[in-house]
Amino acid sequence: MKNTKNVPYYLFGAGAVAKLPEVLQSRRDGNKRGLTVYLIDHFFNGRSEANRLPAQSGDPVLFVDTTDEPKTNYVDGLLTQIQTVCPELPEVIVGMGGGSALDIAKAVSNLLANGGRAADYQGWDLVKKSGIYKIGIPTLSGTGSESSRTCVMSNAEKNIKLGMNSDHSVFDQLILDPDLPATVPRDQYFYTGMDTYFHCMESLRGRHRNAIVDALSEKAMGLCREIFLTGDMQSPENRAKLMVASYLGGCAAGNTGIVHPLSAGLSVVLGLHHGMANCIAMNGLQQFYPREFDEYMQMKEKQHIDIPEGMCAGLTPAQFSRLYRASIVHEKPLANALGDRFREVLTEDTMRSLYLKM
Ligand code: ZN
């Protein structure tokens, strides 16, 4: 039995981002005002959404580069930058963007309060103190970062991709505004949205179950069916539904299966982004998830989304070996899906044949 923490406060609804000044004000009543640090996805640099942020004199507004998924040394660099312009600890961190920007905001909040470097806290329950009060504003739905207790970073020195899994990584406040993902390119909207579907189906098909996580996952998958199997996935109604599904999926996150480890291999070896890598991985996993495979095929056809194929066709034996190692290292999810003897099912040869189907 595990004690579970969820986000304590959220505001949900079209236009909710306009409430940010009120939320910030409510933090300040009776106090000397500390600085608010804004960590905003670089996608918004020069756009009206960023210009409307209620930054006051002295508040640093930093655009974070999310071209690549977050790296520990990048987070360390941002931390130094913030410490240079904020001689005292800031009062609030506002993270706005997709999963990468939100994960960076969580990591920076933890590091400002706890000291040290990002790599020191990659793992389970290593963060000792509450971070700086943090507000998350997702602009892309699906990763569940807004409601999960982790912030994933890759660490080139150690050759790992691992999060700060901690109750202190949970946001203190969310602003969930379904108008924000209106301008996301369709492909990206689909790849990222399907991350929720995969998290939840891997959890429901796994061995380690929990009735509350099951209920959240079933609801999130049902919403994904409504969004991706009927009409336009990006209509105002479906944007609101996907924001809810992503939030529920993030609350349920933790027990993945085979899609995520194989997807991680694709990210490590081929540098593919998480959402797209999941979709490519699912292309090779019909034998493990036949019903969900068919459903996923219907969803991408209904939404006219192309998933790249044949990505692994020309890889060298050394690259296949790296793919195997970068996938099989994810023991917890593989054992969740296949049992403790997962290595006998997913041999290096089997893994290569799966990658060749993608
Ligand atoms: Zn995921």
PDB file of N, CA and C in Angstrom, residues 3 34 42 57 68 87 89 97 105 118 134 158 181 217 230 235 237 240 243 258 271 275 279 295 298 308 329:
ATOM      1  N   ASN A   3       1.271   5.491   0.086  1.00  0.00           N
ATOM      2  CA  ASN A   3       0.619   6.761   0.391  1.00  0.00           C
ATOM      3  C   ASN A   3       0.729   7.651  -0.851  1.00  0.00           C
ATOM      4  N   GLY A  34       8.071  38.328  -2.948  1.00  0.00           N
ATOM      5  CA  GLY A  34       9.278  37.740  -3.515  1.00  0.00           C
ATOM      6  C   GLY A  34       9.127  37.664  -5.024  1.00  0.00           C
ATOM      7  N   HIS A  42       9.861  27.594 -25.201  1.00  0.00           N
ATOM      8  CA  HIS A  42      10.359  28.551 -26.200  1.00  0.00           C
ATOM      9  C   HIS A  42       9.395  28.739 -27.373  1.00  0.00           C
ATOM     10  N   SER A  57       8.054  43.898 -12.325  1.00  0.00           N
ATOM     11  CA  SER A  57       9.443  44.348 -12.400  1.00  0.00           C
ATOM     12  C   SER A  57      10.378  43.410 -11.620  1.00  0.00           C
ATOM     13  N   ASP A  68      15.063  19.462 -27.642  1.00  0.00           N
ATOM     14  CA  ASP A  68      15.352  18.116 -27.152  1.00  0.00           C
ATOM     15  C   ASP A  68      14.664  17.958 -25.808  1.00  0.00           C
ATOM     16  N   PRO A  87      19.051  36.988  -6.089  1.00  0.00           N
ATOM     17  CA  PRO A  87      19.956  36.793  -4.952  1.00  0.00           C
ATOM     18  C   PRO A  87      19.287  36.030  -3.804  1.00  0.00           C
ATOM     19  N   LEU A  89      15.926  33.415  -2.591  1.00  0.00           N
ATOM     20  CA  LEU A  89      15.075  32.395  -3.215  1.00  0.00           C
ATOM     21  C   LEU A  89      13.809  33.042  -3.770  1.00  0.00           C
ATOM     22  N   GLY A  97       3.915  25.233 -20.646  1.00  0.00           N
ATOM     23  CA  GLY A  97       4.346  24.586 -21.890  1.00  0.00           C
ATOM     24  C   GLY A  97       3.930  23.141 -21.920  1.00  0.00           C
ATOM     25  N   ALA A 105      10.378  22.931 -14.946  1.00  0.00           N
ATOM     26  CA  ALA A 105       9.931  23.799 -13.836  1.00  0.00           C
ATOM     27  C   ALA A 105       9.947  23.034 -12.510  1.00  0.00           C
ATOM     28  N   ALA A 118      21.020  18.474 -10.689  1.00  0.00           N
ATOM     29  CA  ALA A 118      19.854  17.678 -11.094  1.00  0.00           C
ATOM     30  C   ALA A 118      20.114  16.178 -10.966  1.00  0.00           C
ATOM     31  N   LYS A 134       5.128  25.934  -6.783  1.00  0.00           N
ATOM     32  CA  LYS A 134       5.154  25.887  -8.257  1.00  0.00           C
ATOM     33  C   LYS A 134       3.761  25.753  -8.865  1.00  0.00           C
ATOM     34  N   LYS A 158      25.665   9.350 -17.359  1.00  0.00           N
ATOM     35  CA  LYS A 158      25.302   8.025 -16.824  1.00  0.00           C
ATOM     36  C   LYS A 158      24.544   7.189 -17.859  1.00  0.00           C
ATOM     37  N   PRO A 181      -4.034  24.553 -25.971  1.00  0.00           N
ATOM     38  CA  PRO A 181      -3.533  23.641 -27.022  1.00  0.00           C
ATOM     39  C   PRO A 181      -4.198  23.829 -28.399  1.00  0.00           C
ATOM     40  N   SER A 217      -7.585   5.206 -14.875  1.00  0.00           N
ATOM     41  CA  SER A 217      -7.099   4.785 -16.193  1.00  0.00           C
ATOM     42  C   SER A 217      -8.252   4.453 -17.127  1.00  0.00           C
ATOM     43  N   THR A 230     -13.922   9.800 -32.797  1.00  0.00           N
ATOM     44  CA  THR A 230     -15.094  10.514 -33.323  1.00  0.00           C
ATOM     45  C   THR A 230     -14.666  11.928 -33.709  1.00  0.00           C
ATOM     46  N   SER A 235     -11.239  19.716 -31.621  1.00  0.00           N
ATOM     47  CA  SER A 235     -12.366  20.647 -31.410  1.00  0.00           C
ATOM     48  C   SER A 235     -12.288  21.174 -29.976  1.00  0.00           C
ATOM     49  N   GLU A 237     -14.363  21.043 -27.592  1.00  0.00           N
ATOM     50  CA  GLU A 237     -14.856  20.036 -26.649  1.00  0.00           C
ATOM     51  C   GLU A 237     -13.807  18.948 -26.425  1.00  0.00           C
ATOM     52  N   ALA A 240     -10.827  20.031 -24.321  1.00  0.00           N
ATOM     53  CA  ALA A 240     -11.143  20.001 -22.880  1.00  0.00           C
ATOM     54  C   ALA A 240     -11.099  18.564 -22.370  1.00  0.00           C
ATOM     55  N   MET A 243      -7.539  17.357 -21.990  1.00  0.00           N
ATOM     56  CA  MET A 243      -6.873  17.940 -20.823  1.00  0.00           C
ATOM     57  C   MET A 243      -7.274  17.177 -19.560  1.00  0.00           C
ATOM     58  N   ILE A 258       5.174  -2.574 -21.846  1.00  0.00           N
ATOM     59  CA  ILE A 258       6.218  -2.805 -22.858  1.00  0.00           C
ATOM     60  C   ILE A 258       6.417  -1.590 -23.768  1.00  0.00           C
ATOM     61  N   GLY A 271      17.129   9.274 -30.807  1.00  0.00           N
ATOM     62  CA  GLY A 271      16.826  10.661 -30.427  1.00  0.00           C
ATOM     63  C   GLY A 271      15.387  11.069 -30.687  1.00  0.00           C
ATOM     64  N   GLY A 275       6.488  11.076 -27.334  1.00  0.00           N
ATOM     65  CA  GLY A 275       5.152  10.773 -27.868  1.00  0.00           C
ATOM     66  C   GLY A 275       5.231  10.013 -29.178  1.00  0.00           C
ATOM     67  N   CYS A 279       4.300   5.850 -30.237  1.00  0.00           N
ATOM     68  CA  CYS A 279       3.443   5.430 -31.357  1.00  0.00           C
ATOM     69  C   CYS A 279       4.204   4.451 -32.245  1.00  0.00           C
ATOM     70  N   GLU A 295      -7.348  -0.796 -31.799  1.00  0.00           N
ATOM     71  CA  GLU A 295      -7.986   0.478 -31.462  1.00  0.00           C
ATOM     72  C   GLU A 295      -7.086   1.665 -31.843  1.00  0.00           C
ATOM     73  N   GLN A 298      -7.191   2.245 -35.515  1.00  0.00           N
ATOM     74  CA  GLN A 298      -8.416   2.975 -35.903  1.00  0.00           C
ATOM     75  C   GLN A 298      -8.285   4.468 -35.584  1.00  0.00           C
ATOM     76  N   PRO A 308       5.827   7.339 -38.732  1.00  0.00           N
ATOM     77  CA  PRO A 308       6.965   6.872 -39.532  1.00  0.00           C
ATOM     78  C   PRO A 308       7.149   5.355 -39.374  1.00  0.00           C
ATOM     79  N   VAL A 329      16.755  -2.386 -19.670  1.00  0.00           N
ATOM     80  CA  VAL A 329      17.117  -1.794 -18.379  1.00  0.00           C
ATOM     81  C   VAL A 329      15.864  -1.383 -17.577  1.00  0.00           C
TER      82      VAL A 329
END
